[in-house]
Amino acid sequence: MVSKVTAIAALTLSLFASLTANATQLVSNGGFETGNLSGWTTSGLGSGSCPNANQDWNVSSSSSTGCATVANPSGSTYAAYVMNDGTGPLTYKLTQSIFVAAGTTGGTLAFDWTTSNGADRNRTLSVMFGANEVFNSSTFGGFSWKSVSMDISALLAASAGTNVILSFNNFIPVTWSGPAGLGLDNVAINAKVPEPTTIALLGLGLLGFAAARRRKQ
């Protein structure tokens, strides 16, 4: 009986070691190629032009920010843009509810961003994954598109089986302190999710191990 228990334990451990993970994309419409904000929610702060009224996140093929011009979409037709100025203090929020499948073991968050801001160093772009800030940068200066990629494996594993809010927050501390704009594109969370068949086999192995232990006792 001991040999059977040992064999089942070894099989279970081998299944643990051989879990194959699919690269699963968790973000919907991350490239904004629908031509709109489908899948996303904004803070609903208007569609005006500076320095008269706020313009929230929108999707455009030609850097429509309602204020300063920034880079056009790079390598795609559309990108998301926001004014990066307004009746501060305020935060333009672009959010999406992300479901992290049970068994998720890790993955990465990536996005491209661009900005035009020559007036206020205290304006920022921050990225939140649930309650965790994973990125924060001043938007001061003028930049071409920049790519960001980060390992968020620990956060994904801790959130497995739940919904998490992914949020891009453009903070404006001062009212109409100078024209500025910001762009966002190619948002992606590539998560490592075990294949369902592998999880099922692992479950069977664990059940067999437990049954063998009960018989042994």
XYZ file of N, CA and C in Angstrom:
651
model
N 0.827 -1.208 0.000
C 0.000 0.000 0.000
C 0.858 1.253 0.000
N 1.973 1.187 0.737
C 2.854 2.344 0.785
C 3.352 2.696 -0.606
N 3.675 1.645 -1.391
C 4.186 1.898 -2.734
C 3.138 2.574 -3.605
N 1.837 2.197 -3.428
C 0.779 2.826 -4.200
C 0.621 4.291 -3.821
N 0.657 4.547 -2.501
C 0.552 5.932 -2.039
C 1.704 6.760 -2.580
N 2.899 6.163 -2.541
C 4.076 6.864 -3.055
C 3.947 7.148 -4.536
N 3.431 6.182 -5.269
C 3.267 6.359 -6.715
C 2.277 7.465 -7.029
N 1.148 7.497 -6.285
C 0.139 8.534 -6.512
C 0.692 9.901 -6.147
N 1.434 9.961 -5.049
C 2.044 11.232 -4.644
C 3.014 11.724 -5.702
N 3.799 10.791 -6.250
C 4.760 11.169 -7.283
C 4.040 11.674 -8.534
N 2.916 11.021 -8.895
C 2.143 11.458 -10.047
C 1.580 12.855 -9.831
N 1.055 13.080 -8.634
C 0.490 14.389 -8.311
C 1.543 15.473 -8.393
N 2.713 15.197 -7.839
C 3.797 16.173 -7.892
C 4.245 16.436 -9.315
N 4.258 15.374 -10.125
C 4.665 15.560 -11.516
C 3.647 16.409 -12.268
N 2.369 16.260 -11.921
C 1.345 17.092 -12.542
C 1.518 18.552 -12.152
N 1.823 18.774 -10.867
C 2.126 20.131 -10.427
C 3.264 20.715 -11.253
N 4.302 19.923 -11.436
C 5.500 20.409 -12.123
C 5.270 20.633 -13.602
N 4.287 19.909 -14.181
C 4.095 19.982 -15.623
C 2.866 20.791 -16.031
N 2.329 21.595 -15.096
C 1.195 22.440 -15.457
C 1.551 23.318 -16.656
N 0.795 23.184 -17.733
C 1.037 24.016 -18.903
C 0.079 25.198 -18.869
N 0.610 26.382 -19.101
C -0.187 27.595 -18.989
C -0.370 28.236 -20.350
N -1.613 28.586 -20.648
C -1.906 29.337 -21.851
C -1.681 30.820 -21.595
N -1.184 31.534 -22.598
C -1.077 32.991 -22.511
C -2.444 33.558 -22.864
N -3.144 34.069 -21.863
C -4.514 34.540 -22.028
C -4.568 36.060 -21.912
N -5.206 36.711 -22.881
C -5.352 38.165 -22.871
C -6.577 38.554 -22.041
N -6.371 39.354 -20.997
C -7.452 39.698 -20.079
C -8.134 41.019 -20.407
N -7.489 41.875 -21.205
C -8.035 43.198 -21.481
C -8.868 43.167 -22.756
N -10.068 43.725 -22.684
C -10.939 43.846 -23.847
C -10.720 45.195 -24.528
N -10.570 45.188 -25.853
C -10.407 46.408 -26.640
C -9.224 47.246 -26.152
N -8.124 46.578 -25.863
C -6.945 47.280 -25.355
C -6.253 48.153 -26.378
N -6.492 47.887 -27.672
C -5.914 48.721 -28.717
C -6.878 49.755 -29.250
N -8.110 49.772 -28.711
C -9.147 50.747 -29.075
C -9.494 50.700 -30.563
N -9.245 49.531 -31.193
C -9.487 49.424 -32.621
C -10.961 49.270 -32.974
N -11.830 49.227 -31.978
C -13.266 49.311 -32.249
C -13.648 50.720 -32.681
N -12.750 51.687 -32.445
C -13.040 53.077 -32.745
C -13.818 53.779 -31.662
N -14.016 53.085 -30.534
C -14.728 53.683 -29.407
C -14.193 53.089 -28.102
N -14.828 53.428 -26.997
C -14.369 52.976 -25.679
C -15.112 51.726 -25.214
N -15.550 50.894 -26.139
C -16.205 49.640 -25.794
C -15.341 48.830 -24.827
N -15.943 48.384 -23.729
C -15.216 47.624 -22.710
C -14.641 48.487 -21.612
N -14.599 49.787 -21.832
C -14.003 50.714 -20.870
C -15.064 51.643 -20.285
N -14.746 52.211 -19.113
C -15.604 53.197 -18.465
C -14.770 54.427 -18.149
N -15.317 55.618 -18.410
C -14.617 56.858 -18.078
C -15.284 57.521 -16.879
N -14.664 58.587 -16.410
C -15.196 59.309 -15.256
C -16.298 60.282 -15.641
N -16.633 60.385 -16.924
C -17.763 61.181 -17.365
C -17.605 62.667 -17.138
N -16.433 63.206 -17.458
C -16.147 64.608 -17.150
C -16.274 65.532 -18.345
N -17.070 65.156 -19.343
C -17.390 66.090 -20.409
C -16.614 65.870 -21.690
N -16.938 66.696 -22.707
C -16.310 66.601 -24.023
C -16.047 67.992 -24.585
N -15.550 68.895 -23.750
C -15.328 70.276 -24.157
C -13.948 70.503 -24.751
N -13.520 71.770 -24.717
C -12.193 72.138 -25.205
C -11.597 73.166 -24.257
N -10.262 73.147 -24.118
C -9.633 74.058 -23.173
C -9.493 75.458 -23.793
N -9.545 76.519 -22.984
C -9.700 76.489 -21.520
C -11.132 76.746 -21.076
N -12.085 76.112 -21.743
C -13.489 76.381 -21.445
C -14.189 75.257 -20.682
N -13.919 74.000 -21.059
C -14.599 72.873 -20.417
C -13.739 71.621 -20.541
N -13.917 70.713 -19.611
C -13.126 69.481 -19.577
C -13.500 68.547 -20.727
N -12.495 67.822 -21.226
C -12.754 66.727 -22.170
C -12.137 65.453 -21.629
N -12.996 64.470 -21.393
C -12.586 63.194 -20.808
C -11.928 62.306 -21.868
N -11.582 61.073 -21.462
C -11.019 60.097 -22.380
C -11.951 59.873 -23.569
N -11.383 59.783 -24.748
C -12.119 59.484 -25.963
C -11.197 58.725 -26.908
N -11.747 58.148 -27.953
C -10.963 57.403 -28.942
C -10.920 58.199 -30.230
N -9.721 58.292 -30.819
C -9.544 59.091 -32.026
C -8.454 58.482 -32.903
N -8.514 58.822 -34.186
C -7.457 58.429 -35.113
C -6.478 59.576 -35.352
N -6.723 60.718 -34.691
C -5.880 61.892 -34.961
C -5.623 62.727 -33.705
N -5.312 62.088 -32.603
C -4.926 62.738 -31.339
C -5.894 63.823 -30.898
N -7.184 63.499 -30.867
C -8.191 64.455 -30.432
C -8.245 64.512 -28.911
N -7.628 65.541 -28.338
C -7.608 65.679 -26.883
C -8.494 66.815 -26.388
N -8.935 67.687 -27.280
C -9.669 68.871 -26.849
C -8.746 69.959 -26.361
N -7.440 69.704 -26.457
C -6.445 70.658 -25.969
C -5.184 70.516 -26.827
N -4.030 70.316 -26.220
C -2.781 70.234 -26.971
C -2.728 68.972 -27.833
N -2.037 69.060 -28.960
C -1.862 67.920 -29.864
C -0.742 67.029 -29.372
N -0.982 65.724 -29.385
C 0.059 64.740 -29.065
C 0.209 63.814 -30.265
N 1.001 62.758 -30.120
C 1.294 61.873 -31.255
C 0.046 61.140 -31.744
N -0.075 61.007 -33.059
C -1.133 60.193 -33.646
C -0.907 58.724 -33.302
N -1.943 57.877 -33.435
C -1.754 56.451 -33.165
C -0.568 55.892 -33.947
N 0.208 55.071 -33.279
C 1.413 54.516 -33.885
C 1.200 53.043 -34.208
N 1.201 52.716 -35.503
C 1.067 51.321 -35.898
C -0.342 50.794 -35.811
N -1.334 51.656 -35.617
C -2.725 51.243 -35.539
C -3.595 52.408 -36.003
N -4.896 52.178 -36.055
C -5.799 53.220 -36.535
C -6.250 54.157 -35.430
N -6.455 53.592 -34.228
C -7.016 54.377 -33.136
C -6.170 54.284 -31.876
N -6.357 55.286 -31.000
C -5.800 55.276 -29.652
C -6.753 56.054 -28.765
N -6.580 55.946 -27.449
C -7.391 56.711 -26.500
C -6.631 57.973 -26.106
N -7.368 59.088 -26.018
C -6.753 60.371 -25.685
C -7.540 61.068 -24.574
N -6.839 61.976 -23.866
C -7.481 62.750 -22.817
C -6.851 64.139 -22.786
N -7.577 65.116 -22.273
C -7.151 66.510 -22.336
C -5.852 66.788 -21.581
N -5.653 66.225 -20.396
C -4.470 66.476 -19.543
C -4.387 67.948 -19.113
N -5.548 68.562 -18.955
C -5.692 69.912 -18.408
C -7.147 70.005 -17.954
N -7.523 71.090 -17.309
C -8.922 71.204 -16.923
C -9.116 71.911 -15.600
N -10.315 71.737 -15.051
C -10.690 72.427 -13.809
C -10.201 71.626 -12.602
N -8.877 71.646 -12.410
C -8.285 70.893 -11.317
C -8.635 71.465 -9.945
N -8.437 70.655 -8.887
C -7.917 69.284 -9.001
C -8.994 68.298 -9.467
N -8.623 67.474 -10.423
C -9.515 66.419 -10.908
C -8.670 65.283 -11.465
N -9.312 64.138 -11.622
C -8.649 62.975 -12.204
C -9.523 62.400 -13.311
N -8.972 62.337 -14.517
C -9.648 61.664 -15.622
C -9.348 60.172 -15.501
N -10.391 59.356 -15.283
C -10.198 57.926 -15.073
C -10.706 57.125 -16.265
N -9.894 56.153 -16.673
C -10.270 55.189 -17.698
C -10.114 53.806 -17.079
N -11.223 53.069 -16.899
C -11.188 51.827 -16.134
C -11.817 50.668 -16.891
N -11.404 49.463 -16.500
C -12.013 48.242 -17.020
C -11.970 47.174 -15.932
N -13.076 46.452 -15.796
C -13.127 45.329 -14.863
C -12.505 44.105 -15.527
N -11.479 43.557 -14.896
C -10.716 42.418 -15.437
C -11.026 41.176 -14.614
N -11.413 40.088 -15.278
C -11.588 38.825 -14.558
C -10.307 38.010 -14.641
N -9.776 37.644 -13.479
C -8.565 36.830 -13.395
C -8.992 35.397 -13.085
N -8.784 34.493 -14.014
C -9.267 33.113 -13.882
C -8.576 32.391 -12.726
N -9.313 31.476 -12.124
C -8.728 30.629 -11.083
C -7.540 29.871 -11.656
N -6.497 29.752 -10.877
C -5.303 29.040 -11.314
C -4.285 29.905 -12.013
N -4.603 31.197 -12.213
C -3.642 32.088 -12.863
C -2.366 32.179 -12.021
N -1.239 31.978 -12.678
C 0.030 31.925 -11.951
C 0.910 33.145 -12.154
N 0.567 34.002 -13.105
C 1.419 35.169 -13.334
C 1.086 35.831 -14.649
N 1.915 36.825 -15.014
C 1.714 37.503 -16.276
C 2.269 38.918 -16.258
N 2.017 39.648 -17.342
C 2.563 40.989 -17.500
C 1.469 41.977 -17.880
N 1.689 43.237 -17.499
C 0.865 44.364 -17.938
C 1.719 45.218 -18.862
N 1.173 45.578 -20.017
C 1.905 46.410 -20.977
C 0.974 47.475 -21.543
N 1.538 48.623 -21.892
C 0.779 49.681 -22.561
C 1.749 50.675 -23.181
N 1.244 51.452 -24.141
C 1.998 52.549 -24.759
C 1.347 53.859 -24.355
N 2.175 54.888 -24.139
C 1.600 56.188 -23.811
C 2.441 57.319 -24.378
N 1.794 58.461 -24.594
C 2.458 59.644 -25.116
C 1.825 60.871 -24.474
N 2.565 61.967 -24.408
C 2.054 63.154 -23.736
C 2.639 64.429 -24.330
N 1.907 65.514 -24.161
C 2.394 66.850 -24.454
C 1.996 67.735 -23.280
N 2.986 68.200 -22.533
C 2.710 68.976 -21.322
C 3.943 69.807 -21.004
N 3.894 71.081 -21.326
C 5.051 71.932 -21.073
C 4.829 72.923 -19.960
N 3.761 72.708 -19.154
C 3.403 73.729 -18.175
C 3.425 73.264 -16.723
N 3.116 71.992 -16.457
C 2.891 71.579 -15.069
C 3.541 70.220 -14.797
N 4.608 70.236 -14.034
C 5.315 68.993 -13.693
C 4.510 68.095 -12.762
N 3.496 68.639 -12.120
C 2.742 67.867 -11.131
C 1.571 67.087 -11.724
N 1.310 67.230 -13.000
C 0.329 66.374 -13.650
C 0.928 64.976 -13.803
N 0.130 63.976 -13.538
C 0.673 62.609 -13.548
C -0.257 61.642 -14.272
N 0.323 60.542 -14.711
C -0.423 59.366 -15.144
C -0.069 58.243 -14.184
N -1.080 57.693 -13.527
C -0.853 56.539 -12.661
C -1.729 55.391 -13.133
N -1.270 54.163 -12.866
C -1.996 52.954 -13.244
C -2.222 52.133 -11.985
N -3.484 51.768 -11.771
C -3.853 50.975 -10.605
C -4.354 49.599 -11.053
N -3.890 48.553 -10.364
C -4.441 47.213 -10.533
C -5.104 46.870 -9.206
N -6.427 47.007 -9.163
C -7.114 46.906 -7.883
C -6.680 48.050 -6.982
N -6.272 47.731 -5.766
C -5.820 48.752 -4.809
C -4.329 49.036 -4.920
N -3.665 48.430 -5.894
C -2.210 48.517 -6.002
C -1.801 49.441 -7.154
N -1.010 50.465 -6.845
C -0.459 51.320 -7.885
C 0.760 50.635 -8.486
N 0.727 50.412 -9.805
C 1.820 49.698 -10.470
C 2.655 50.616 -11.357
N 2.179 51.852 -11.572
C 2.911 52.799 -12.420
C 2.509 54.205 -12.034
N 3.493 55.119 -12.000
C 3.211 56.532 -11.746
C 4.311 57.358 -12.387
N 3.915 58.320 -13.213
C 4.905 59.152 -13.886
C 4.343 60.548 -14.107
N 5.202 61.556 -13.969
C 4.842 62.891 -14.390
C 4.630 62.888 -15.896
N 3.656 63.664 -16.362
C 3.415 63.762 -17.801
C 4.127 64.969 -18.404
N 4.984 65.624 -17.630
C 5.667 66.828 -18.108
C 6.577 66.513 -19.292
N 6.588 67.416 -20.273
C 7.456 67.246 -21.434
C 6.666 66.856 -22.665
N 7.382 66.600 -23.725
C 6.768 66.166 -24.971
C 7.456 64.905 -25.449
N 6.718 63.862 -25.649
C 7.321 62.581 -25.957
C 6.626 61.930 -27.140
N 7.376 61.126 -27.867
C 6.768 60.196 -28.804
C 6.207 59.037 -27.988
N 5.618 58.060 -28.652
C 5.056 56.921 -27.934
C 6.147 56.180 -27.153
N 5.842 55.859 -25.908
C 6.744 55.084 -25.062
C 6.039 53.804 -24.636
N 6.782 52.711 -24.627
C 6.230 51.414 -24.252
C 6.612 51.059 -22.824
N 5.625 50.571 -22.073
C 5.835 50.136 -20.693
C 5.430 48.672 -20.591
N 6.243 47.869 -19.923
C 5.902 46.474 -19.664
C 6.400 46.110 -18.273
N 5.542 45.458 -17.494
C 5.929 45.117 -16.117
C 5.356 43.766 -15.715
N 6.085 43.096 -14.852
C 5.660 41.807 -14.328
C 4.687 42.039 -13.170
N 3.450 41.564 -13.305
C 2.468 41.681 -12.218
C 2.017 40.285 -11.769
N 2.931 39.336 -11.847
C 2.603 37.943 -11.520
C 2.028 37.794 -10.122
N 2.639 38.438 -9.139
C 2.185 38.293 -7.757
C 0.763 38.827 -7.593
N 0.453 39.956 -8.244
C -0.882 40.530 -8.138
C -1.917 39.655 -8.837
N -1.562 39.099 -9.999
C -2.481 38.219 -10.709
C -2.758 36.951 -9.917
N -1.714 36.347 -9.371
C -1.886 35.122 -8.590
C -2.745 35.375 -7.358
N -2.529 36.538 -6.713
C -3.301 36.876 -5.515
C -4.758 37.177 -5.846
N -5.034 37.548 -7.099
C -6.396 37.921 -7.510
C -7.115 36.805 -8.248
N -6.495 35.628 -8.364
C -7.066 34.531 -9.139
C -8.485 34.212 -8.680
N -9.396 34.094 -9.659
C -10.782 33.764 -9.356
C -11.652 34.965 -9.037
N -11.134 36.186 -9.202
C -11.887 37.390 -8.858
C -11.852 38.412 -9.995
N -12.692 39.434 -9.878
C -12.669 40.582 -10.775
C -11.840 41.692 -10.146
N -11.010 42.331 -10.957
C -10.139 43.413 -10.495
C -10.306 44.603 -11.437
N -10.290 45.817 -10.877
C -10.390 47.017 -11.700
C -8.995 47.474 -12.132
N -8.809 47.574 -13.456
C -7.607 48.177 -14.023
C -7.951 49.629 -14.343
N -7.149 50.577 -13.833
C -7.498 51.987 -13.949
C -6.304 52.823 -14.387
N -6.517 53.659 -15.411
C -5.529 54.639 -15.851
C -6.038 56.015 -15.409
N -5.242 56.694 -14.575
C -5.682 57.916 -13.913
C -4.783 59.090 -14.290
N -5.367 60.067 -14.983
C -4.645 61.280 -15.359
C -5.024 62.381 -14.367
N -4.083 62.733 -13.484
C -4.351 63.691 -12.404
C -3.967 65.104 -12.819
N -4.903 66.043 -12.646
C -4.712 67.452 -12.970
C -4.812 68.248 -11.668
N -3.703 68.746 -11.106
C -3.754 69.380 -9.784
C -4.238 70.829 -9.781
N -4.051 71.560 -10.904
C -4.319 72.995 -10.940
C -5.233 73.324 -12.111
N -6.148 74.260 -11.920
C -7.088 74.641 -12.971
C -6.406 75.406 -14.099
N -6.562 74.901 -15.330
C -6.102 75.543 -16.561
C -4.719 76.186 -16.413
N -3.760 75.347 -16.085
C -2.389 75.845 -15.894
C -1.567 75.790 -17.180
N -2.157 75.352 -18.277
C -1.443 75.311 -19.553
C -1.890 74.134 -20.382
N -2.032 74.301 -21.712
C -2.574 73.240 -22.564
C -1.700 71.993 -22.568
N -2.355 70.841 -22.571
C -1.628 69.566 -22.551
C -2.558 68.452 -23.010
N -1.974 67.387 -23.498
C -2.748 66.220 -23.924
C -2.001 64.941 -23.602
N -2.730 63.819 -23.636
C -2.131 62.528 -23.293
C -2.790 61.439 -24.121
N -2.003 60.444 -24.555
C -2.529 59.334 -25.337
C -2.181 57.991 -24.721
N -3.028 56.979 -24.970
C -2.844 55.630 -24.431
C -3.219 54.627 -25.511
N -2.432 53.547 -25.624
C -2.722 52.546 -26.648
C -2.129 51.199 -26.244
N -2.596 50.157 -26.917
C -2.036 48.793 -26.797
C -1.962 48.308 -25.352
N -3.066 48.482 -24.626
C -3.131 47.998 -23.242
C -3.345 46.489 -23.256
N -2.512 45.765 -22.531
C -2.612 44.301 -22.533
C -2.195 43.730 -21.187
N -2.942 42.729 -20.739
C -2.510 41.890 -19.618
C -2.448 40.465 -20.140
N -1.240 39.960 -20.303
C -1.030 38.596 -20.770
C -0.815 37.707 -19.552
N -1.839 36.913 -19.227
C -1.815 36.101 -18.012
C -1.514 34.641 -18.327
N -0.861 33.985 -17.390
C -0.551 32.557 -17.517
C -1.641 31.773 -16.795
N -2.495 31.122 -17.588
C -3.634 30.385 -17.030
C -3.499 28.914 -17.398
N -3.468 28.005 -16.414
C -3.344 26.567 -16.729
C -4.498 26.092 -17.596
N -4.203 25.130 -18.491
C -5.244 24.552 -19.326
C -6.230 23.782 -18.457
N -7.522 23.851 -18.771
C -8.527 23.149 -17.960
C -8.282 21.658 -17.827
N -7.805 21.001 -18.889
C -7.563 19.555 -18.821
C -6.451 19.239 -17.829
N -5.459 20.096 -17.756
C -4.368 19.869 -16.813
C -4.847 20.028 -15.386
N -5.700 21.033 -15.164
C -6.247 21.233 -13.821
C -7.083 20.040 -13.409
N -7.881 19.483 -14.363
C -8.710 18.326 -14.058
C -7.853 17.127 -13.685
N -6.784 16.900 -14.432
C -5.891 15.791 -14.112
C -5.253 15.968 -12.745
N -4.883 17.192 -12.425
C -4.291 17.469 -11.122
C -5.296 17.173 -10.024
N -6.560 17.568 -10.240
C -7.594 17.292 -9.244
C -7.784 15.805 -9.036
N -7.789 15.029 -10.114
C -7.927 13.579 -9.992
C -6.755 12.985 -9.231
N -5.564 13.501 -9.497
C -4.392 13.003 -8.779
C -4.492 13.264 -7.295
N -4.944 14.453 -6.933
C -5.094 14.785 -5.519
C -6.162 13.930 -4.843
N -7.277 13.699 -5.558
C -8.324 12.842 -5.001
C -7.817 11.421 -4.786
N -7.059 10.910 -5.754
C -6.510 9.570 -5.611
C -5.545 9.472 -4.455
N -4.732 10.507 -4.292
C -3.780 10.540 -3.186
C -4.507 10.523 -1.855
N -5.593 11.321 -1.741
C -6.357 11.373 -0.499
C -7.030 10.039 -0.211
N -7.583 9.393 -1.254
C -8.244 8.101 -1.061
C -7.252 7.039 -0.611
N -6.078 7.032 -1.200
C -5.065 6.052 -0.832
C -4.620 6.233 0.614
N -4.507 7.475 1.030
C -4.113 7.741 2.429
C -5.194 7.233 3.390
N -6.478 7.419 3.022
C -7.547 6.929 3.911
C -7.522 5.419 4.009
N -7.288 4.725 2.870
C -7.216 3.270 2.909
C -6.052 2.786 3.747
N -4.965 3.513 3.679
C -3.741 3.144 4.420
C -3.980 3.247 5.926
N -4.806 4.279 6.299
C -5.078 4.465 7.723
C -6.084 3.429 8.224
